[in-house]
Every structure is written in structure tokens, then in C-alpha cells.
Short mmCIF file of C-alpha atoms and ligand atoms in Angstrom, two decimals:
data_model
loop_
_atom_site.label_atom_id
_atom_site.label_comp_id
_atom_site.label_asym_id
_atom_site.label_seq_id
_atom_site.Cartn_x
_atom_site.Cartn_y
_atom_site.Cartn_z
CA MET A 1 30.59 -19.12 -60.02
CA SER A 2 31.96 -22.72 -59.37
CA VAL A 3 31.99 -25.38 -61.73
CA GLU A 4 29.16 -27.14 -60.22
CA GLN A 5 26.85 -23.88 -59.97
CA GLU A 6 26.95 -23.59 -64.03
CA LYS A 7 26.37 -27.45 -63.81
CA THR A 8 23.37 -26.92 -61.90
CA ASN A 9 22.45 -23.95 -64.13
CA GLU A 10 22.94 -25.31 -67.29
CA ASN A 11 20.39 -27.90 -66.29
CA ASN A 12 17.61 -25.33 -65.33
CA ASP A 13 14.83 -26.79 -67.63
CA ASP A 14 15.28 -30.58 -66.97
CA ILE A 15 13.50 -31.64 -63.93
CA ILE A 16 15.35 -35.14 -64.67
CA VAL A 17 19.39 -35.46 -65.43
CA ILE A 18 20.71 -38.92 -65.43
CA LYS A 19 24.51 -39.02 -66.33
CA ASP A 20 26.57 -42.07 -67.30
CA LEU A 21 24.43 -44.64 -65.17
CA ASN A 22 25.57 -48.09 -64.51
CA LYS A 23 23.97 -51.05 -62.16
CA TRP A 24 24.79 -54.33 -61.64
CA TYR A 25 23.31 -57.18 -60.18
CA GLY A 26 26.17 -58.87 -58.93
CA GLU A 27 27.98 -59.59 -62.39
CA PHE A 28 24.99 -58.86 -64.63
CA HIS A 29 25.25 -55.58 -66.07
CA VAL A 30 21.69 -54.27 -66.11
CA LEU A 31 22.47 -50.62 -67.19
CA LYS A 32 24.95 -49.23 -69.62
CA ASP A 33 25.64 -45.71 -69.54
CA ILE A 34 22.03 -44.44 -69.44
CA ASN A 35 22.11 -40.37 -70.56
CA LEU A 36 18.82 -39.05 -70.14
CA ARG A 37 17.50 -35.60 -69.75
CA VAL A 38 13.98 -34.93 -69.06
CA LYS A 39 12.03 -31.42 -69.41
CA LYS A 40 9.84 -29.90 -67.10
CA GLY A 41 6.14 -31.47 -68.79
CA GLU A 42 7.55 -33.86 -70.71
CA LYS A 43 6.07 -36.91 -71.56
CA ILE A 44 8.11 -40.55 -72.02
CA VAL A 45 7.33 -43.34 -73.45
CA ILE A 46 9.48 -46.10 -72.50
CA CYS A 47 9.21 -49.43 -74.33
CA GLY A 48 11.88 -52.61 -75.38
CA PRO A 49 11.68 -56.22 -74.73
CA SER A 50 11.29 -57.95 -71.42
CA GLY A 51 14.40 -57.61 -69.11
CA SER A 52 15.70 -54.50 -71.11
CA GLY A 53 15.92 -52.75 -67.81
CA LYS A 54 12.64 -50.47 -67.76
CA SER A 55 11.84 -51.07 -64.64
CA THR A 56 15.32 -50.90 -62.96
CA MET A 57 15.73 -47.66 -64.89
CA THR A 58 12.34 -46.34 -63.57
CA ARG A 59 13.38 -47.77 -60.13
CA CYS A 60 16.68 -45.93 -59.72
CA ILE A 61 15.05 -42.54 -60.73
CA ASN A 62 12.84 -42.59 -56.95
CA ARG A 63 15.43 -44.56 -55.65
CA LEU A 64 13.55 -48.02 -55.19
CA GLU A 65 17.07 -49.39 -57.07
CA GLU A 66 20.49 -48.74 -55.73
CA PHE A 67 23.36 -47.73 -58.64
CA GLN A 68 27.01 -48.19 -58.53
CA ARG A 69 28.18 -45.44 -61.45
CA GLY A 70 26.87 -42.40 -62.74
CA SER A 71 25.15 -40.02 -61.59
CA LEU A 72 20.80 -38.81 -61.05
CA THR A 73 19.30 -35.42 -60.04
CA VAL A 74 15.58 -35.07 -59.74
CA ASN A 75 14.68 -31.29 -59.54
CA GLY A 76 17.58 -30.47 -58.48
CA VAL A 77 18.07 -33.10 -56.16
CA GLU A 78 21.14 -35.02 -56.65
CA MET A 79 20.50 -38.87 -55.38
CA ILE A 80 23.77 -39.70 -52.53
CA GLU A 81 24.04 -42.05 -50.32
CA ASP A 82 21.94 -39.78 -47.95
CA VAL A 83 18.44 -40.69 -45.45
CA LYS A 84 17.30 -37.07 -46.55
CA ASN A 85 17.82 -36.68 -50.15
CA ILE A 86 16.07 -40.29 -50.65
CA GLU A 87 13.24 -39.05 -48.81
CA ALA A 88 13.91 -35.39 -50.37
CA ILE A 89 13.29 -37.30 -54.17
CA ARG A 90 10.99 -39.69 -53.10
CA ARG A 91 8.71 -36.73 -52.67
CA GLU A 92 8.66 -35.33 -55.79
CA VAL A 93 8.22 -38.75 -57.18
CA GLY A 94 4.69 -40.42 -57.43
CA MET A 95 5.08 -43.87 -58.82
CA VAL A 96 2.07 -47.02 -59.83
CA PHE A 97 3.18 -50.21 -60.72
CA GLN A 98 1.83 -53.02 -62.63
CA HIS A 99 -0.41 -54.55 -59.50
CA PHE A 100 -1.44 -51.87 -57.39
CA ASN A 101 0.08 -52.44 -53.91
CA LEU A 102 -3.49 -51.03 -52.60
CA PHE A 103 -3.63 -52.02 -48.30
CA PRO A 104 -6.24 -54.61 -48.72
CA HIS A 105 -7.96 -53.82 -45.12
CA LEU A 106 -7.73 -50.44 -45.30
CA THR A 107 -11.03 -48.46 -47.14
CA ILE A 108 -10.10 -46.84 -50.32
CA LEU A 109 -10.77 -43.73 -48.87
CA GLU A 110 -8.02 -44.42 -45.86
CA ASN A 111 -5.20 -45.86 -48.53
CA LEU A 112 -6.05 -42.58 -49.95
CA THR A 113 -4.97 -40.77 -46.46
CA LEU A 114 -2.63 -42.01 -45.36
CA GLY A 115 0.69 -41.36 -46.87
CA PRO A 116 -0.50 -37.51 -46.09
CA ILE A 117 -1.14 -38.01 -42.36
CA TRP A 118 1.66 -39.71 -41.84
CA VAL A 119 3.95 -38.70 -43.76
CA GLN A 120 3.40 -35.49 -44.55
CA LYS A 121 2.00 -34.73 -41.29
CA LYS A 122 -1.79 -33.45 -43.31
CA PRO A 123 -5.03 -33.11 -40.60
CA LYS A 124 -7.12 -35.74 -41.52
CA LYS A 125 -9.86 -33.57 -43.19
CA GLU A 126 -7.71 -32.03 -44.97
CA ALA A 127 -6.10 -35.44 -45.91
CA GLU A 128 -9.77 -36.93 -47.22
CA ALA A 129 -10.95 -33.60 -48.56
CA THR A 130 -7.84 -33.81 -51.03
CA ALA A 131 -8.39 -37.53 -51.32
CA MET A 132 -12.30 -36.65 -52.65
CA LYS A 133 -10.17 -34.84 -55.01
CA TYR A 134 -8.57 -36.93 -56.69
CA LEU A 135 -11.15 -39.42 -56.47
CA GLU A 136 -13.34 -37.26 -58.23
CA ARG A 137 -10.66 -36.74 -61.09
CA VAL A 138 -10.06 -40.54 -61.77
CA LYS A 139 -14.06 -40.66 -61.57
CA ILE A 140 -14.96 -42.74 -58.76
CA PRO A 141 -15.85 -40.99 -55.69
CA ASP A 142 -18.25 -43.45 -55.01
CA GLN A 143 -15.90 -45.60 -54.31
CA ALA A 144 -14.52 -43.85 -50.78
CA ASN A 145 -15.53 -46.11 -48.52
CA LYS A 146 -15.37 -49.76 -50.22
CA PHE A 147 -12.35 -51.88 -49.48
CA PRO A 148 -9.81 -52.52 -52.47
CA GLY A 149 -10.78 -55.96 -53.18
CA GLN A 150 -14.71 -54.59 -54.00
CA LEU A 151 -13.21 -53.02 -56.84
CA SER A 152 -12.12 -54.03 -60.52
CA GLY A 153 -8.47 -53.93 -61.59
CA GLY A 154 -9.33 -50.48 -63.29
CA GLN A 155 -10.93 -49.56 -60.77
CA GLN A 156 -7.54 -50.25 -58.76
CA GLN A 157 -5.34 -48.82 -60.87
CA ARG A 158 -7.04 -45.52 -60.57
CA VAL A 159 -7.22 -45.40 -57.42
CA ALA A 160 -3.42 -46.28 -57.16
CA ILE A 161 -3.00 -43.52 -59.75
CA ALA A 162 -5.14 -41.02 -57.63
CA ARG A 163 -3.25 -42.05 -53.81
CA SER A 164 0.34 -41.14 -55.85
CA LEU A 165 -1.32 -37.27 -56.87
CA CYS A 166 -2.38 -36.71 -53.02
CA MET A 167 1.10 -36.81 -52.25
CA ASN A 168 1.48 -33.71 -54.81
CA PRO A 169 4.76 -34.91 -56.75
CA GLU A 170 5.59 -33.10 -59.20
CA ILE A 171 6.92 -35.93 -61.78
CA MET A 172 4.78 -39.33 -62.27
CA LEU A 173 6.12 -42.39 -63.13
CA PHE A 174 4.34 -45.34 -64.26
CA ASP A 175 4.89 -49.03 -64.56
CA GLU A 176 3.05 -51.04 -67.13
CA PRO A 177 0.03 -49.35 -65.20
CA THR A 178 -2.51 -51.48 -67.50
CA SER A 179 -0.39 -54.98 -68.54
CA ALA A 180 -2.08 -56.41 -65.69
CA LEU A 181 -5.72 -55.75 -66.53
CA ASP A 182 -8.31 -56.92 -68.51
CA PRO A 183 -8.62 -55.26 -72.04
CA GLU A 184 -11.78 -53.83 -71.44
CA MET A 185 -10.20 -51.90 -68.50
CA ILE A 186 -7.01 -50.34 -70.16
CA LYS A 187 -8.50 -47.84 -71.76
CA GLU A 188 -10.44 -46.30 -68.30
CA VAL A 189 -7.04 -46.19 -67.25
CA LEU A 190 -4.95 -45.01 -69.71
CA ASP A 191 -7.83 -42.13 -69.93
CA VAL A 192 -7.49 -40.77 -66.58
CA MET A 193 -3.38 -41.01 -67.62
CA ILE A 194 -4.03 -39.14 -71.02
CA GLU A 195 -6.25 -35.96 -68.49
CA LEU A 196 -2.94 -35.89 -66.29
CA ALA A 197 -0.60 -35.76 -69.18
CA ASN A 198 -2.83 -32.77 -70.72
CA GLU A 199 -2.88 -30.82 -67.57
CA GLY A 200 1.27 -30.44 -67.53
CA MET A 201 2.12 -33.22 -65.20
CA THR A 202 5.89 -34.95 -66.13
CA MET A 203 5.47 -38.34 -66.68
CA LEU A 204 7.61 -41.63 -67.71
CA CYS A 205 5.61 -44.01 -68.64
CA VAL A 206 7.27 -47.85 -69.43
CA THR A 207 4.10 -49.68 -71.28
CA HIS A 208 3.64 -51.14 -74.45
CA GLU A 209 0.17 -49.57 -75.78
CA MET A 210 1.19 -47.90 -78.75
CA GLY A 211 -1.84 -45.58 -79.04
CA PHE A 212 -1.05 -44.03 -76.00
CA ALA A 213 2.17 -43.59 -76.45
CA LYS A 214 1.17 -41.37 -80.28
CA LYS A 215 -1.00 -39.72 -78.29
CA VAL A 216 0.69 -38.13 -75.63
CA ALA A 217 4.22 -38.89 -75.77
CA ASP A 218 6.91 -36.22 -76.58
CA ARG A 219 9.37 -38.90 -76.91
CA VAL A 220 9.41 -42.32 -76.93
CA ILE A 221 12.25 -44.08 -75.90
CA PHE A 222 13.47 -47.78 -76.94
CA MET A 223 15.89 -49.75 -74.50
CA ASP A 224 17.24 -53.13 -75.48
CA ALA A 225 19.75 -55.23 -73.02
CA GLY A 226 20.38 -52.47 -70.59
CA GLU A 227 20.75 -49.48 -73.23
CA ILE A 228 19.07 -46.76 -74.50
CA VAL A 229 19.53 -47.71 -78.12
CA GLU A 230 17.06 -45.11 -79.95
CA GLN A 231 15.28 -42.16 -78.50
CA ASN A 232 12.68 -39.84 -80.76
CA THR A 233 9.27 -38.98 -81.64
CA PRO A 234 6.68 -41.24 -81.23
CA GLU A 235 6.13 -40.58 -85.25
CA GLU A 236 9.89 -41.35 -86.11
CA ILE A 237 9.99 -44.00 -83.84
CA PHE A 238 7.34 -46.00 -85.42
CA ASN A 239 7.55 -45.13 -88.94
CA ASN A 240 10.96 -44.88 -88.96
CA PRO A 241 13.84 -47.06 -87.00
CA GLN A 242 16.82 -46.67 -87.45
CA THR A 243 18.38 -50.46 -85.69
CA ASP A 244 17.48 -53.91 -86.53
CA ARG A 245 16.53 -53.83 -82.95
CA LEU A 246 13.69 -51.59 -82.82
CA GLN A 247 12.19 -52.97 -86.46
CA LEU A 248 12.25 -56.36 -84.41
CA PHE A 249 11.20 -55.17 -81.59
CA LEU A 250 8.21 -53.81 -83.67
CA SER A 251 7.27 -56.21 -85.95
CA GLN A 252 6.57 -57.42 -82.61
CA ILE A 253 4.35 -55.72 -81.00
CA LEU A 254 2.26 -54.47 -83.51
P1 LIG B 1 12.09 -55.16 -67.89
O1 LIG B 1 11.32 -54.28 -66.79
O2 LIG B 1 12.54 -54.43 -69.52
O3 LIG B 1 11.14 -56.25 -68.55
P2 LIG B 1 13.90 -55.36 -65.48
O4 LIG B 1 14.21 -53.53 -65.31
O5 LIG B 1 12.85 -55.86 -64.64
O6 LIG B 1 13.38 -55.35 -67.03
O7 LIG B 1 15.23 -56.63 -65.49
C1 LIG B 1 16.00 -56.41 -65.85
C2 LIG B 1 16.86 -57.62 -66.07
O8 LIG B 1 17.57 -57.75 -64.38
C3 LIG B 1 16.41 -58.80 -66.46
O9 LIG B 1 17.53 -59.82 -66.82
C4 LIG B 1 16.13 -59.39 -65.04
O10 LIG B 1 16.51 -61.15 -65.02
C5 LIG B 1 17.51 -58.35 -64.25
N1 LIG B 1 16.77 -58.42 -62.76
C6 LIG B 1 15.53 -57.85 -62.62
N2 LIG B 1 15.77 -57.15 -60.90
C7 LIG B 1 16.72 -58.00 -60.52
C8 LIG B 1 17.07 -58.61 -58.89
N3 LIG B 1 16.08 -57.95 -57.72
N4 LIG B 1 18.32 -59.24 -59.22
C9 LIG B 1 19.05 -60.16 -60.27
N5 LIG B 1 18.90 -60.04 -61.61
C10 LIG B 1 17.41 -59.14 -61.50
MG1 LIG B 2 9.45 -54.41 -66.05
#
């Protein structure tokens, strides 16, 4: 067995493997020696001050961002400068952003079937049936024929989650999915995410919703200034922070 094969086998359990990842924006060193392994089905919450690199790291995972050093493997596919690999990884990874990024001129159903029809070449009827299944999962099947602007922020974010699920991803990334929502809508989005977690989805969530973290996270990762400073169970992170940086951060958000 070659060294490369052994390496792959050693990683069998890990759906995401990030090794010594470094990224610069020009002179600015935004990600510094990031090492992270995520097991299939694991739920990870990423927190840290604004500007610490949470979005950049998350976006590297589905190649919305490039990086300059290190390696990143998603579901056995290594991220290299190859369009085919990038497409393969994007198929595995769904992403939900702070802003919902729905197409305003398309109905909810059309927003949900666009990717499956044009990217995955699914027949329209099948794509629509899948879309309705996921709209039921996020509890808004009655909104299928409306336009995004006619829905509340919480409903639009649930549509965005359903849209990702329609592509049948192995991993879901969430980047502050509730931070643009009015307080009364946060819970309905978190409830959908909790259900998804309970169904076994592998999830990485950038969020400061610590109730959510305590409920679903297997591990909380604390980032500061481009580094993973601490990672541990939610209990340990919240009750027993090891660094001044995490203590300071917790005192600001709790
Ligand atoms: P977070 O999500 O933790 O708030 P980001 O990953 O968005 O942090 O940003 C990390 C740092 O990188 C910030 O200082 C930000 O200003 C900088 N940054 C983000 N995007 C760019 C970009 N496209 N060009 C230059 N600097 C950027
Ligand atoms: Mg961010």
C-alpha cells in the first residue's frame, strides 16, 4: 500500500480533513495553520469575534475562497485547482448564508428546482416533488407559489435551507443564518436546523446562538485572529474556557 493510500484510509471516518490551511488576502494573513477534522454526522459550532476568519474558513470548505497553503479534503475528494474537483465538492456541500440569496423574480418552487433541473439535470416533475418534500420539512409548503419578497425573513431563510437540501448534500454549512433575522423569527430557523441535526446531517454552523450550540453541538470551535484557539464540548467551552481570549469573548456575548 502506498503512503497516499494509507493516509486516505486513516481518514476514513472523517468527512472533512483540513491540514495546516493558510490563507492571505494580499499581505493580510487571514487563516493561520487551521487544522480540523470533522466526522460524518458531527455537529460543529464555530464562534469567535467579528473578523476572526469564521466566514473565510467556512467558505474555503466549499471553495468559494481559495487558499495558498495546506490541504483540504471533503468526502475523500482533495481540493485542488481543478474545476472537476471543485464541482464534485460543491455537490457534497450545501451552504446557507446570513442573507438568503434567493432569486427575487422566481417563485419559491422555482428557486428550489433551479439547481436540481439545470445542474443535476433532474426532470422537472421529480425536482418539484423533491422541492415540495423539503418545503414540508421546513413547514412552509403553502408558500410554494409565492415570491421571496412576499415571505418573512424567517420563512425566506427556511426556503434557503430547503433549497440546499434539494441538492442532497452530505454536509451543510451555515454562516450566521439567524443574524439578519428579527428576534421572533430566529427560533423557527433554529428549530429547522435542530431537526436536521437530529436526522444525522453533518453540520458546521457559524453562530453565536449559544442555546443552539448547547443543544446540538458535539464540538464548539473558538476562533480568534485567524486561528482555532480552543475546541471542546459545549460544556467545557462555556464553563471552563482555557484562554483569556475565550473568556473575554464569552463575557461579551453571554
Ligand atoms: P468573520 O466571519 O469571523 O467575521 P471573515 O472571515 O469575514 O471574519 O473575515 C476575516 C478577516 O478577513 C477580516 O479582517 C476581514 O476584514 C478580512 N476579509 C474578509 N474578506 C476579505 C476580502 N475579500 N479581502 C480582504 N480582506 C477580507
Ligand atoms: Mg462572518
